[in-house]
PDB file of C-alpha atoms and ligand atoms in Angstrom:
ATOM      1  CA  UNK A   4     109.720  68.546 102.645  1.00 60.00           C
ATOM      2  CA  UNK A   5     108.780  70.328 105.911  1.00 63.00           C
ATOM      3  CA  UNK A   6     111.218  73.059 107.012  1.00 70.00           C
ATOM      4  CA  UNK A   7     112.010  73.490 110.743  1.00 69.00           C
ATOM      5  CA  UNK A   8     110.296  76.920 110.769  1.00 79.00           C
ATOM      6  CA  UNK A   9     107.139  75.459 109.241  1.00 82.00           C
ATOM      7  CA  UNK A  10     107.168  72.601 111.746  1.00 81.00           C
ATOM      8  CA  UNK A  11     107.599  75.100 114.585  1.00 76.00           C
ATOM      9  CA  UNK A  12     104.771  77.308 113.274  1.00 79.00           C
ATOM     10  CA  UNK A  13     102.518  74.256 113.003  1.00 82.00           C
ATOM     11  CA  UNK A  14     103.336  73.276 116.612  1.00 78.00           C
ATOM     12  CA  UNK A  15     102.600  76.805 117.866  1.00 75.00           C
ATOM     13  CA  UNK A  16      99.310  76.901 115.916  1.00 81.00           C
ATOM     14  CA  UNK A  17      98.293  73.501 117.309  1.00 81.00           C
ATOM     15  CA  UNK A  18      99.047  74.519 120.894  1.00 76.00           C
ATOM     16  CA  UNK A  19      97.142  77.822 120.436  1.00 80.00           C
ATOM     17  CA  UNK A  20      94.176  75.858 119.115  1.00 84.00           C
ATOM     18  CA  UNK A  21      94.261  73.604 122.219  1.00 83.00           C
ATOM     19  CA  UNK A  22      94.297  76.697 124.480  1.00 81.00           C
ATOM     20  CA  UNK A  23      91.500  78.264 122.410  1.00 87.00           C
ATOM     21  CA  UNK A  24      89.336  75.155 122.628  1.00 88.00           C
ATOM     22  CA  UNK A  25      89.811  75.071 126.411  1.00 87.00           C
ATOM     23  CA  UNK A  26      88.387  78.602 126.679  1.00 91.00           C
ATOM     24  CA  UNK A  27      85.623  78.023 124.108  1.00 90.00           C
ATOM     25  CA  UNK A  28      84.257  75.381 126.487  1.00 88.00           C
ATOM     26  CA  UNK A  29      83.859  78.055 129.177  1.00 91.00           C
ATOM     27  CA  UNK A  30      82.137  80.751 127.109  1.00 91.00           C
ATOM     28  CA  UNK A  31      78.591  79.661 127.913  1.00 92.00           C
ATOM     29  CA  UNK A  32      79.167  79.539 131.687  1.00 91.00           C
ATOM     30  CA  UNK A  33      81.105  82.818 131.675  1.00 92.00           C
ATOM     31  CA  UNK A  34      78.211  84.485 129.829  1.00 90.00           C
ATOM     32  CA  UNK A  35      75.674  82.943 132.189  1.00 93.00           C
ATOM     33  CA  UNK A  36      77.458  84.230 135.312  1.00 95.00           C
ATOM     34  CA  UNK A  37      78.724  87.493 133.802  1.00 93.00           C
ATOM     35  CA  UNK A  38      76.472  89.853 135.816  1.00 94.00           C
ATOM     36  CA  UNK A  39      77.303  88.206 139.157  1.00 96.00           C
ATOM     37  CA  UNK A  40      80.970  88.070 138.229  1.00 96.00           C
ATOM     38  CA  UNK A  41      81.015  91.841 137.649  1.00 96.00           C
ATOM     39  CA  UNK A  42      80.024  92.289 141.309  1.00 96.00           C
ATOM     40  CA  UNK A  43      82.320  89.451 142.458  1.00 97.00           C
ATOM     41  CA  UNK A  44      85.397  91.040 140.843  1.00 97.00           C
ATOM     42  CA  UNK A  45      84.586  94.737 141.322  1.00 98.00           C
ATOM     43  CA  UNK A  46      87.697  95.296 143.462  1.00 98.00           C
ATOM     44  CA  UNK A  47      89.857  93.969 140.626  1.00 98.00           C
ATOM     45  CA  UNK A  48      88.184  96.339 138.166  1.00 98.00           C
ATOM     46  CA  UNK A  49      88.799  99.299 140.481  1.00 98.00           C
ATOM     47  CA  UNK A  50      92.439  98.260 140.846  1.00 98.00           C
ATOM     48  CA  UNK A  51      93.094  98.008 137.098  1.00 98.00           C
ATOM     49  CA  UNK A  52      91.287 101.253 136.193  1.00 98.00           C
ATOM     50  CA  UNK A  53      93.384 103.059 138.800  1.00 98.00           C
ATOM     51  CA  UNK A  54      96.669 101.385 137.834  1.00 98.00           C
ATOM     52  CA  UNK A  55      96.103 102.256 134.159  1.00 98.00           C
ATOM     53  CA  UNK A  56      95.153 105.851 135.025  1.00 98.00           C
ATOM     54  CA  UNK A  57      92.046 105.646 132.815  1.00 98.00           C
ATOM     55  CA  UNK A  58      90.480 109.031 132.070  1.00 98.00           C
ATOM     56  CA  UNK A  59      87.673 110.297 129.793  1.00 98.00           C
ATOM     57  CA  UNK A  60      88.734 110.609 126.161  1.00 98.00           C
ATOM     58  CA  UNK A  61      91.404 107.870 126.231  1.00 98.00           C
ATOM     59  CA  UNK A  62      91.924 105.279 123.503  1.00 98.00           C
ATOM     60  CA  UNK A  63      92.249 101.982 125.402  1.00 98.00           C
ATOM     61  CA  UNK A  64      92.987  98.381 124.428  1.00 98.00           C
ATOM     62  CA  UNK A  65      91.680  95.575 126.654  1.00 98.00           C
ATOM     63  CA  UNK A  66      93.570  92.307 126.128  1.00 98.00           C
ATOM     64  CA  UNK A  67      92.084  88.863 126.928  1.00 98.00           C
ATOM     65  CA  UNK A  68      88.780  90.596 127.593  1.00 98.00           C
ATOM     66  CA  UNK A  69      86.639  87.476 128.074  1.00 96.00           C
ATOM     67  CA  UNK A  70      82.940  88.323 128.201  1.00 96.00           C
ATOM     68  CA  UNK A  71      83.573  92.052 128.617  1.00 97.00           C
ATOM     69  CA  UNK A  72      84.480  92.765 132.224  1.00 96.00           C
ATOM     70  CA  UNK A  73      86.299  95.146 132.782  1.00 97.00           C
ATOM     71  CA  UNK A  74      85.974  96.323 129.128  1.00 98.00           C
ATOM     72  CA  UNK A  75      82.449  97.674 129.699  1.00 98.00           C
ATOM     73  CA  UNK A  76      83.610  99.597 132.794  1.00 98.00           C
ATOM     74  CA  UNK A  77      86.502 100.998 130.735  1.00 98.00           C
ATOM     75  CA  UNK A  78      84.152 102.120 127.954  1.00 98.00           C
ATOM     76  CA  UNK A  79      81.834 103.844 130.410  1.00 97.00           C
ATOM     77  CA  UNK A  80      84.774 105.666 131.981  1.00 98.00           C
ATOM     78  CA  UNK A  81      86.464 106.857 128.757  1.00 98.00           C
ATOM     79  CA  UNK A  82      83.073 108.148 127.541  1.00 98.00           C
ATOM     80  CA  UNK A  83      81.998 109.054 124.032  1.00 97.00           C
ATOM     81  CA  UNK A  84      85.181 111.040 123.314  1.00 98.00           C
ATOM     82  CA  UNK A  85      87.218 107.920 124.049  1.00 98.00           C
ATOM     83  CA  UNK A  86      87.300 104.396 122.625  1.00 98.00           C
ATOM     84  CA  UNK A  87      87.898 100.847 123.876  1.00 98.00           C
ATOM     85  CA  UNK A  88      89.104  98.059 121.604  1.00 98.00           C
ATOM     86  CA  UNK A  89      88.070  94.755 123.141  1.00 98.00           C
ATOM     87  CA  UNK A  90      90.198  91.736 122.197  1.00 98.00           C
ATOM     88  CA  UNK A  91      90.425  88.045 123.049  1.00 97.00           C
ATOM     89  CA  UNK A  92      91.882  84.917 121.476  1.00 96.00           C
ATOM     90  CA  UNK A  93      88.398  83.411 121.458  1.00 95.00           C
ATOM     91  CA  UNK A  94      85.889  85.117 119.167  1.00 95.00           C
ATOM     92  CA  UNK A  95      83.004  83.417 120.986  1.00 94.00           C
ATOM     93  CA  UNK A  96      84.016  85.330 124.160  1.00 95.00           C
ATOM     94  CA  UNK A  97      83.845  88.559 122.166  1.00 97.00           C
ATOM     95  CA  UNK A  98      80.315  87.740 120.961  1.00 96.00           C
ATOM     96  CA  UNK A  99      79.247  87.635 124.620  1.00 95.00           C
ATOM     97  CA  UNK A 100      81.149  90.893 125.301  1.00 96.00           C
ATOM     98  CA  UNK A 101      79.414  92.525 122.333  1.00 97.00           C
ATOM     99  CA  UNK A 102      76.049  91.505 123.798  1.00 95.00           C
ATOM    100  CA  UNK A 103      77.012  93.249 127.047  1.00 94.00           C
ATOM    101  CA  UNK A 104      78.084  96.409 125.185  1.00 96.00           C
ATOM    102  CA  UNK A 105      74.719  96.462 123.374  1.00 96.00           C
ATOM    103  CA  UNK A 106      72.908  96.096 126.692  1.00 94.00           C
ATOM    104  CA  UNK A 107      74.621  99.310 127.847  1.00 94.00           C
ATOM    105  CA  UNK A 108      74.028 100.931 124.423  1.00 96.00           C
ATOM    106  CA  UNK A 109      77.758 101.691 124.151  1.00 97.00           C
ATOM    107  CA  UNK A 110      78.878 103.233 120.878  1.00 97.00           C
ATOM    108  CA  UNK A 111      82.566 103.694 121.779  1.00 98.00           C
ATOM    109  CA  UNK A 112      83.681 100.038 121.658  1.00 98.00           C
ATOM    110  CA  UNK A 113      84.941  97.763 118.923  1.00 98.00           C
ATOM    111  CA  UNK A 114      85.814  94.078 119.003  1.00 98.00           C
ATOM    112  CA  UNK A 115      88.656  92.153 117.425  1.00 98.00           C
ATOM    113  CA  UNK A 116      89.810  88.577 117.793  1.00 97.00           C
ATOM    114  CA  UNK A 117      93.491  88.816 118.736  1.00 97.00           C
ATOM    115  CA  UNK A 118      96.256  86.717 120.211  1.00 96.00           C
ATOM    116  CA  UNK A 119      97.916  88.758 122.989  1.00 97.00           C
ATOM    117  CA  UNK A 120     101.315  87.569 121.812  1.00 96.00           C
ATOM    118  CA  UNK A 121     100.823  89.041 118.343  1.00 96.00           C
ATOM    119  CA  UNK A 122      98.530  92.067 118.535  1.00 98.00           C
ATOM    120  CA  UNK A 123      97.058  93.135 115.157  1.00 98.00           C
ATOM    121  CA  UNK A 124      97.573  96.879 115.754  1.00 98.00           C
ATOM    122  CA  UNK A 125     100.070  99.512 114.628  1.00 98.00           C
ATOM    123  CA  UNK A 126     102.835 100.807 116.882  1.00 98.00           C
ATOM    124  CA  UNK A 127     102.121 103.788 119.173  1.00 98.00           C
ATOM    125  CA  UNK A 128      98.331 103.958 118.864  1.00 97.00           C
ATOM    126  CA  UNK A 129      96.796 103.423 122.333  1.00 98.00           C
ATOM    127  CA  UNK A 130      96.861 105.636 125.445  1.00 98.00           C
ATOM    128  CA  UNK A 131      96.526 102.663 127.796  1.00 98.00           C
ATOM    129  CA  UNK A 132      96.319  98.879 127.698  1.00 98.00           C
ATOM    130  CA  UNK A 133      94.654  96.699 130.312  1.00 98.00           C
ATOM    131  CA  UNK A 134      94.820  92.970 130.873  1.00 98.00           C
ATOM    132  CA  UNK A 135      92.887  91.570 133.827  1.00 98.00           C
ATOM    133  CA  UNK A 136      93.350  87.887 134.770  1.00 97.00           C
ATOM    134  CA  UNK A 137      94.845  87.095 131.369  1.00 96.00           C
ATOM    135  CA  UNK A 138      98.622  87.224 131.335  1.00 96.00           C
ATOM    136  CA  UNK A 139      99.113  84.127 133.462  1.00 93.00           C
ATOM    137  CA  UNK A 140      97.503  82.041 130.725  1.00 91.00           C
ATOM    138  CA  UNK A 141      99.762  83.160 127.875  1.00 93.00           C
ATOM    139  CA  UNK A 142     102.567  80.703 127.042  1.00 91.00           C
ATOM    140  CA  UNK A 143     104.936  83.639 126.372  1.00 94.00           C
ATOM    141  CA  UNK A 144     103.932  86.435 128.768  1.00 96.00           C
ATOM    142  CA  UNK A 145     106.977  88.635 128.126  1.00 97.00           C
ATOM    143  CA  UNK A 146     106.229  88.533 124.389  1.00 97.00           C
ATOM    144  CA  UNK A 147     102.657  89.658 125.183  1.00 98.00           C
ATOM    145  CA  UNK A 148     104.029  92.494 127.348  1.00 98.00           C
ATOM    146  CA  UNK A 149     106.375  93.539 124.522  1.00 98.00           C
ATOM    147  CA  UNK A 150     103.375  93.686 122.227  1.00 98.00           C
ATOM    148  CA  UNK A 151     101.477  95.821 124.751  1.00 98.00           C
ATOM    149  CA  UNK A 152     104.438  98.185 124.969  1.00 98.00           C
ATOM    150  CA  UNK A 153     104.746  98.344 121.162  1.00 98.00           C
ATOM    151  CA  UNK A 154     101.140  99.419 120.586  1.00 98.00           C
ATOM    152  CA  UNK A 155     101.227 102.029 123.385  1.00 98.00           C
ATOM    153  CA  UNK A 156     101.969 105.667 122.631  1.00 98.00           C
ATOM    154  CA  UNK A 157     105.164 106.867 124.345  1.00 97.00           C
ATOM    155  CA  UNK A 158     104.261 107.504 127.990  1.00 97.00           C
ATOM    156  CA  UNK A 159     101.179 105.249 127.726  1.00 98.00           C
ATOM    157  CA  UNK A 160     100.588 102.833 130.553  1.00 98.00           C
ATOM    158  CA  UNK A 161      99.951  99.067 130.641  1.00 98.00           C
ATOM    159  CA  UNK A 162      98.118  97.773 133.712  1.00 98.00           C
ATOM    160  CA  UNK A 163      97.596  94.182 134.739  1.00 98.00           C
ATOM    161  CA  UNK A 164      95.866  92.268 137.498  1.00 98.00           C
ATOM    162  CA  UNK A 165      96.562  88.609 138.345  1.00 97.00           C
ATOM    163  CA  UNK A 166      95.489  86.308 141.146  1.00 95.00           C
ATOM    164  CA  UNK A 167      97.814  86.073 144.148  1.00 95.00           C
ATOM    165  CA  UNK A 168      98.826  82.707 145.671  1.00 93.00           C
ATOM    166  CA  UNK A 169      96.006  80.113 145.643  1.00 92.00           C
ATOM    167  CA  UNK A 170      96.323  79.623 149.411  1.00 92.00           C
ATOM    168  CA  UNK A 171      95.313  83.292 149.799  1.00 93.00           C
ATOM    169  CA  UNK A 172      92.213  82.956 147.586  1.00 94.00           C
ATOM    170  CA  UNK A 173      89.124  81.927 149.521  1.00 95.00           C
ATOM    171  CA  UNK A 174      87.305  81.043 146.306  1.00 94.00           C
ATOM    172  CA  UNK A 175      90.063  78.566 145.533  1.00 93.00           C
ATOM    173  CA  UNK A 176      90.494  77.164 149.044  1.00 95.00           C
ATOM    174  CA  UNK A 177      86.740  76.535 149.315  1.00 95.00           C
ATOM    175  CA  UNK A 178      86.348  74.901 145.889  1.00 95.00           C
ATOM    176  CA  UNK A 179      89.270  73.795 143.712  1.00 93.00           C
ATOM    177  CA  UNK A 180      91.565  73.079 146.691  1.00 92.00           C
ATOM    178  CA  UNK A 181      88.892  70.835 148.234  1.00 92.00           C
ATOM    179  CA  UNK A 182      88.731  68.843 144.988  1.00 92.00           C
ATOM    180  CA  UNK A 183      92.539  68.656 144.811  1.00 86.00           C
ATOM    181  CA  UNK A 184      92.574  67.024 148.248  1.00 86.00           C
ATOM    182  CA  UNK A 185      90.452  64.230 146.808  1.00 84.00           C
ATOM    183  CA  UNK A 186      92.895  63.864 143.955  1.00 78.00           C
ATOM    184  CA  UNK A 187      95.860  63.721 146.333  1.00 73.00           C
ATOM    185  CA  UNK A 188      94.088  60.946 148.191  1.00 71.00           C
ATOM    186  CA  UNK A 189      93.965  59.094 144.901  1.00 63.00           C
ATOM    187  CA  UNK A 190      97.733  59.632 144.765  1.00 50.00           C
ATOM    188  CA  UNK A 191      97.518  61.370 141.414  1.00 40.00           C
ATOM    189  CA  UNK A 192     100.144  64.101 141.240  1.00 38.00           C
ATOM    190  CA  UNK A 193      99.233  67.455 139.755  1.00 39.00           C
ATOM    191  CA  UNK A 194     101.925  69.932 138.839  1.00 43.00           C
ATOM    192  CA  UNK A 195     101.018  73.503 138.027  1.00 40.00           C
ATOM    193  CA  UNK A 196     101.679  74.170 134.376  1.00 42.00           C
ATOM    194  CA  UNK A 197     103.548  77.313 133.421  1.00 49.00           C
ATOM    195  CA  UNK A 198     100.431  78.726 131.784  1.00 48.00           C
ATOM    196  CA  UNK A 199      98.071  78.189 134.684  1.00 66.00           C
ATOM    197  CA  UNK A 200      96.385  80.836 136.796  1.00 75.00           C
ATOM    198  CA  UNK A 201      99.159  80.971 139.417  1.00 83.00           C
ATOM    199  CA  UNK A 202     102.016  81.992 137.202  1.00 87.00           C
ATOM    200  CA  UNK A 203     102.108  85.612 138.393  1.00 93.00           C
ATOM    201  CA  UNK A 204     100.962  84.974 141.956  1.00 91.00           C
ATOM    202  CA  UNK A 205     103.839  86.999 143.395  1.00 91.00           C
ATOM    203  CA  UNK A 206     104.309  90.711 142.673  1.00 93.00           C
ATOM    204  CA  UNK A 207     108.037  90.270 141.975  1.00 93.00           C
ATOM    205  CA  UNK A 208     107.424  87.954 139.005  1.00 93.00           C
ATOM    206  CA  UNK A 209     105.016  90.394 137.328  1.00 95.00           C
ATOM    207  CA  UNK A 210     107.304  93.419 137.873  1.00 96.00           C
ATOM    208  CA  UNK A 211     110.231  91.386 136.515  1.00 95.00           C
ATOM    209  CA  UNK A 212     108.288  90.406 133.362  1.00 96.00           C
ATOM    210  CA  UNK A 213     107.271  94.057 132.779  1.00 97.00           C
ATOM    211  CA  UNK A 214     110.939  95.068 133.086  1.00 97.00           C
ATOM    212  CA  UNK A 215     112.051  92.273 130.741  1.00 96.00           C
ATOM    213  CA  UNK A 216     109.513  93.510 128.164  1.00 97.00           C
ATOM    214  CA  UNK A 217     111.165  96.949 128.255  1.00 97.00           C
ATOM    215  CA  UNK A 218     108.608  98.927 130.272  1.00 97.00           C
ATOM    216  CA  UNK A 219     109.888 101.898 132.284  1.00 97.00           C
ATOM    217  CA  UNK A 220     109.094 102.042 136.004  1.00 97.00           C
ATOM    218  CA  UNK A 221     107.888  98.425 136.169  1.00 97.00           C
ATOM    219  CA  UNK A 222     105.786  98.177 139.298  1.00 97.00           C
ATOM    220  CA  UNK A 223     103.667  95.510 140.995  1.00 97.00           C
ATOM    221  CA  UNK A 224     102.211  94.976 144.437  1.00 96.00           C
ATOM    222  CA  UNK A 225     100.067  92.427 146.238  1.00 94.00           C
ATOM    223  CA  UNK A 226      96.749  93.484 147.741  1.00 95.00           C
ATOM    224  CA  UNK A 227      94.080  91.711 149.735  1.00 96.00           C
ATOM    225  CA  UNK A 228      90.609  92.519 148.379  1.00 96.00           C
ATOM    226  CA  UNK A 229      87.033  91.330 148.907  1.00 97.00           C
ATOM    227  CA  UNK A 230      85.362  89.311 146.150  1.00 97.00           C
ATOM    228  CA  UNK A 231      81.841  88.710 147.510  1.00 97.00           C
ATOM    229  CA  UNK A 232      79.872  86.198 145.449  1.00 98.00           C
ATOM    230  CA  UNK A 233      76.370  87.731 145.217  1.00 97.00           C
ATOM    231  CA  UNK A 234      74.424  84.472 145.600  1.00 97.00           C
ATOM    232  CA  UNK A 235      74.356  81.029 147.148  1.00 98.00           C
ATOM    233  CA  UNK A 236      77.225  78.555 147.707  1.00 98.00           C
ATOM    234  CA  UNK A 237      75.531  76.351 145.084  1.00 98.00           C
ATOM    235  CA  UNK A 238      75.682  78.894 142.282  1.00 96.00           C
ATOM    236  CA  UNK A 239      79.188  80.009 143.304  1.00 97.00           C
ATOM    237  CA  UNK A 240      80.270  76.379 142.931  1.00 98.00           C
ATOM    238  CA  UNK A 241      78.419  76.096 139.594  1.00 97.00           C
ATOM    239  CA  UNK A 242      80.343  79.160 138.322  1.00 96.00           C
ATOM    240  CA  UNK A 243      83.692  77.698 139.427  1.00 96.00           C
ATOM    241  CA  UNK A 244      82.743  74.261 138.060  1.00 96.00           C
ATOM    242  CA  UNK A 245      81.752  75.461 134.588  1.00 95.00           C
ATOM    243  CA  UNK A 246      83.873  78.595 134.096  1.00 94.00           C
ATOM    244  CA  UNK A 247      87.017  78.200 136.206  1.00 91.00           C
ATOM    245  CA  UNK A 248      88.216  74.633 135.793  1.00 91.00           C
ATOM    246  CA  UNK A 249      86.201  72.910 138.564  1.00 95.00           C
ATOM    247  CA  UNK A 250      84.613  70.452 136.122  1.00 95.00           C
ATOM    248  CA  UNK A 251      88.024  69.276 134.877  1.00 92.00           C
ATOM    249  CA  UNK A 252      89.224  68.646 138.434  1.00 93.00           C
ATOM    250  CA  UNK A 253      85.986  66.935 139.415  1.00 96.00           C
ATOM    251  CA  UNK A 254      86.298  64.701 136.352  1.00 95.00           C
ATOM    252  CA  UNK A 255      89.668  63.444 137.618  1.00 93.00           C
ATOM    253  CA  UNK A 256      88.183  62.348 140.952  1.00 93.00           C
ATOM    254  CA  UNK A 257      87.005  58.728 141.157  1.00 92.00           C
ATOM    255  CA  UNK A 258      83.323  58.622 140.229  1.00 94.00           C
ATOM    256  CA  UNK A 259      82.256  57.137 143.572  1.00 93.00           C
ATOM    257  CA  UNK A 260      83.897  60.079 145.427  1.00 93.00           C
ATOM    258  CA  UNK A 261      82.488  62.928 143.322  1.00 95.00           C
ATOM    259  CA  UNK A 262      79.252  63.548 145.226  1.00 97.00           C
ATOM    260  CA  UNK A 263      81.190  63.632 148.501  1.00 96.00           C
ATOM    261  CA  UNK A 264      83.762  66.044 146.974  1.00 96.00           C
ATOM    262  CA  UNK A 265      80.996  68.431 145.887  1.00 97.00           C
ATOM    263  CA  UNK A 266      79.373  68.190 149.347  1.00 97.00           C
ATOM    264  CA  UNK A 267      82.721  69.197 150.886  1.00 96.00           C
ATOM    265  CA  UNK A 268      83.038  72.167 148.475  1.00 97.00           C
ATOM    266  CA  UNK A 269      79.542  73.371 149.404  1.00 98.00           C
ATOM    267  CA  UNK A 270      80.307  72.973 153.131  1.00 98.00           C
ATOM    268  CA  UNK A 271      83.512  74.995 152.707  1.00 97.00           C
ATOM    269  CA  UNK A 272      81.678  77.777 150.830  1.00 98.00           C
ATOM    270  CA  UNK A 273      78.777  77.757 153.323  1.00 98.00           C
ATOM    271  CA  UNK A 274      81.145  78.921 156.104  1.00 97.00           C
ATOM    272  CA  UNK A 275      81.328  82.292 154.305  1.00 97.00           C
ATOM    273  CA  UNK A 276      77.639  82.518 153.355  1.00 98.00           C
ATOM    274  CA  UNK A 277      75.476  84.944 155.316  1.00 96.00           C
ATOM    275  CA  UNK A 278      72.199  84.145 153.539  1.00 96.00           C
ATOM    276  CA  UNK A 279      72.780  86.818 150.880  1.00 96.00           C
ATOM    277  CA  UNK A 280      76.330  86.442 149.642  1.00 97.00           C
ATOM    278  CA  UNK A 281      79.423  84.295 150.024  1.00 97.00           C
ATOM    279  CA  UNK A 282      81.949  86.717 151.540  1.00 97.00           C
ATOM    280  CA  UNK A 283      85.175  85.695 149.856  1.00 97.00           C
ATOM    281  CA  UNK A 284      88.547  87.396 150.059  1.00 96.00           C
ATOM    282  CA  UNK A 285      91.575  87.082 147.807  1.00 95.00           C
ATOM    283  CA  UNK A 286      95.087  88.334 147.271  1.00 94.00           C
ATOM    284  CA  UNK A 287      95.646  89.854 143.848  1.00 96.00           C
ATOM    285  CA  UNK A 288      98.696  91.283 142.147  1.00 96.00           C
ATOM    286  CA  UNK A 289      98.336  94.687 140.447  1.00 97.00           C
ATOM    287  CA  UNK A 290     101.082  95.855 138.130  1.00 97.00           C
ATOM    288  CA  UNK A 291     101.863  98.548 135.601  1.00 98.00           C
ATOM    289  CA  UNK A 292     104.628  99.888 133.385  1.00 97.00           C
ATOM    290  CA  UNK A 293     105.155 102.922 131.167  1.00 97.00           C
ATOM    291  CA  UNK A 294     105.943 102.644 127.480  1.00 96.00           C
TER     292      UNK A 294
HETATM  293  C1  SAM B 325      90.211  84.336 133.130  1.00 63.00           C
HETATM  294  S1  SAM B 325      89.668  84.986 131.580  1.00 63.00           S
HETATM  295  C2  SAM B 325      89.742  86.727 131.955  1.00 63.00           C
HETATM  296  C3  SAM B 325      88.695  87.500 131.237  1.00 63.00           C
HETATM  297  C4  SAM B 325      88.561  88.986 131.681  1.00 63.00           C
HETATM  298  N1  SAM B 325      89.732  89.756 131.336  1.00 63.00           N
HETATM  299  C5  SAM B 325      88.301  89.093 133.178  1.00 63.00           C
HETATM  300  O1  SAM B 325      89.087  89.735 133.880  1.00 63.00           O
HETATM  301  O2  SAM B 325      87.300  88.496 133.648  1.00 63.00           O
HETATM  302  C6  SAM B 325      91.071  84.756 130.545  1.00 63.00           C
HETATM  303  C7  SAM B 325      90.818  85.130 129.095  1.00 63.00           C
HETATM  304  O3  SAM B 325      92.058  85.027 128.400  1.00 63.00           O
HETATM  305  C8  SAM B 325      91.778  84.666 127.053  1.00 63.00           C
HETATM  306  N2  SAM B 325      93.033  84.193 126.451  1.00 63.00           N
HETATM  307  C9  SAM B 325      93.734  83.069 126.726  1.00 63.00           C
HETATM  308  N3  SAM B 325      94.845  83.021 125.978  1.00 63.00           N
HETATM  309  C10 SAM B 325      94.871  84.165 125.221  1.00 63.00           C
HETATM  310  C11 SAM B 325      95.789  84.713 124.260  1.00 63.00           C
HETATM  311  N4  SAM B 325      96.896  84.078 123.917  1.00 63.00           N
HETATM  312  N5  SAM B 325      95.500  85.911 123.704  1.00 63.00           N
HETATM  313  C12 SAM B 325      94.359  86.584 124.045  1.00 63.00           C
HETATM  314  N6  SAM B 325      93.458  86.104 124.930  1.00 63.00           N
HETATM  315  C13 SAM B 325      93.715  84.915 125.519  1.00 63.00           C
HETATM  316  C14 SAM B 325      90.706  83.600 127.220  1.00 63.00           C
HETATM  317  O4  SAM B 325      89.981  83.365 126.039  1.00 63.00           O
HETATM  318  C15 SAM B 325      89.848  84.215 128.339  1.00 63.00           C
HETATM  319  O5  SAM B 325      88.792  84.981 127.807  1.00 63.00           O
END
C-alpha cells in the first residue's frame, strides 16, 4: 500500500529529477562558454557582491552556483581567511566549477551537491548567502529563501540577482524572442511556467518573497546594466542555443523554417556587434534581506 506522503515524496523526487536532467543537458555548453560568460555577466557579479556586503574573512554559501560564476569571484574576495561553499542541484555543474577553482588555485572553496529548497547545512553557520540567476527556477522559491535565512547567522545577509522582464533583455529580444515569433506564426501557444527565468522579473515580487520567508528589511530594485558578449553574434547565439534554452525553442519550430529563424537571430544580434563584442543591455533585479 502506498501512503499519500510517500506518493507525494515520489512525485516531488520525480519532478526534481526532470529539472535536474534539464540542467545536466546544459553543463557542457555552460562549461564551454564559462570564460566569456564571466565577462558577459560581470555587472551582475558586481551587483550581488555589493548587495551581500561580501568582505574578506566571510564564510559564504553560493546557491545554484552553476559552473562557478560568481562563486570564484566570491572566493577571491573573501580571501584565505574566508571560505565559500559552492552548491548546485546538479553535481556535474559543480565538477565544472571545481575545475575553475583549480585553475585559480583556490584553497578556500568546497563543493556540495544541494537542493536549494532543502540545504544540507546547520542553522546559523554562514555570514552571507548568494544566489545569482537561480531562484526563478526553484518550484518553491519562498521555501528556498527560508532555507537561506535558516543557515545564516543572525544579522547575515542573503543577496539575489534575477533577470528583469524579457522585453528589457537585449540578449532575449535578439535570440529567444525571435524564435518565439516563429512559434507564434505556427500558432503554437507558449505560456511561461512558474519556474521559468521570468518569475522574479519585477522587484516587487522578489522583495515580497524575501518578506514571506521571514527576512528583515526585504529589499529589491531593478537596474539596467550592460552585458557585453565578448565575441561574435554566432558564438553568442551558440551560447544561448546550447546553454539557455535556444535549442529547445528552435526544436519546436517547423524544420523548414529553422534556418531562416537562425538567420533572423543572427541579424538581430549583428545590430549590436561592433566587430569586437555584441553590446547587449539588460534589466536585472537585485535583492537582499537580513536574517
Ligand atoms: C541559470 S543557472 C545560474 C548559475 C550561476 N549562479 C550563474 O549566475 O551563472 C541556474 C542554476 O540553478 C541550478 N538549479 C536549478 N534548480 C535548483 C535547485 N532546486 N537547487 C539548487 N540548484 C538548482 C541549475 O543546476 C543551474 O546551475
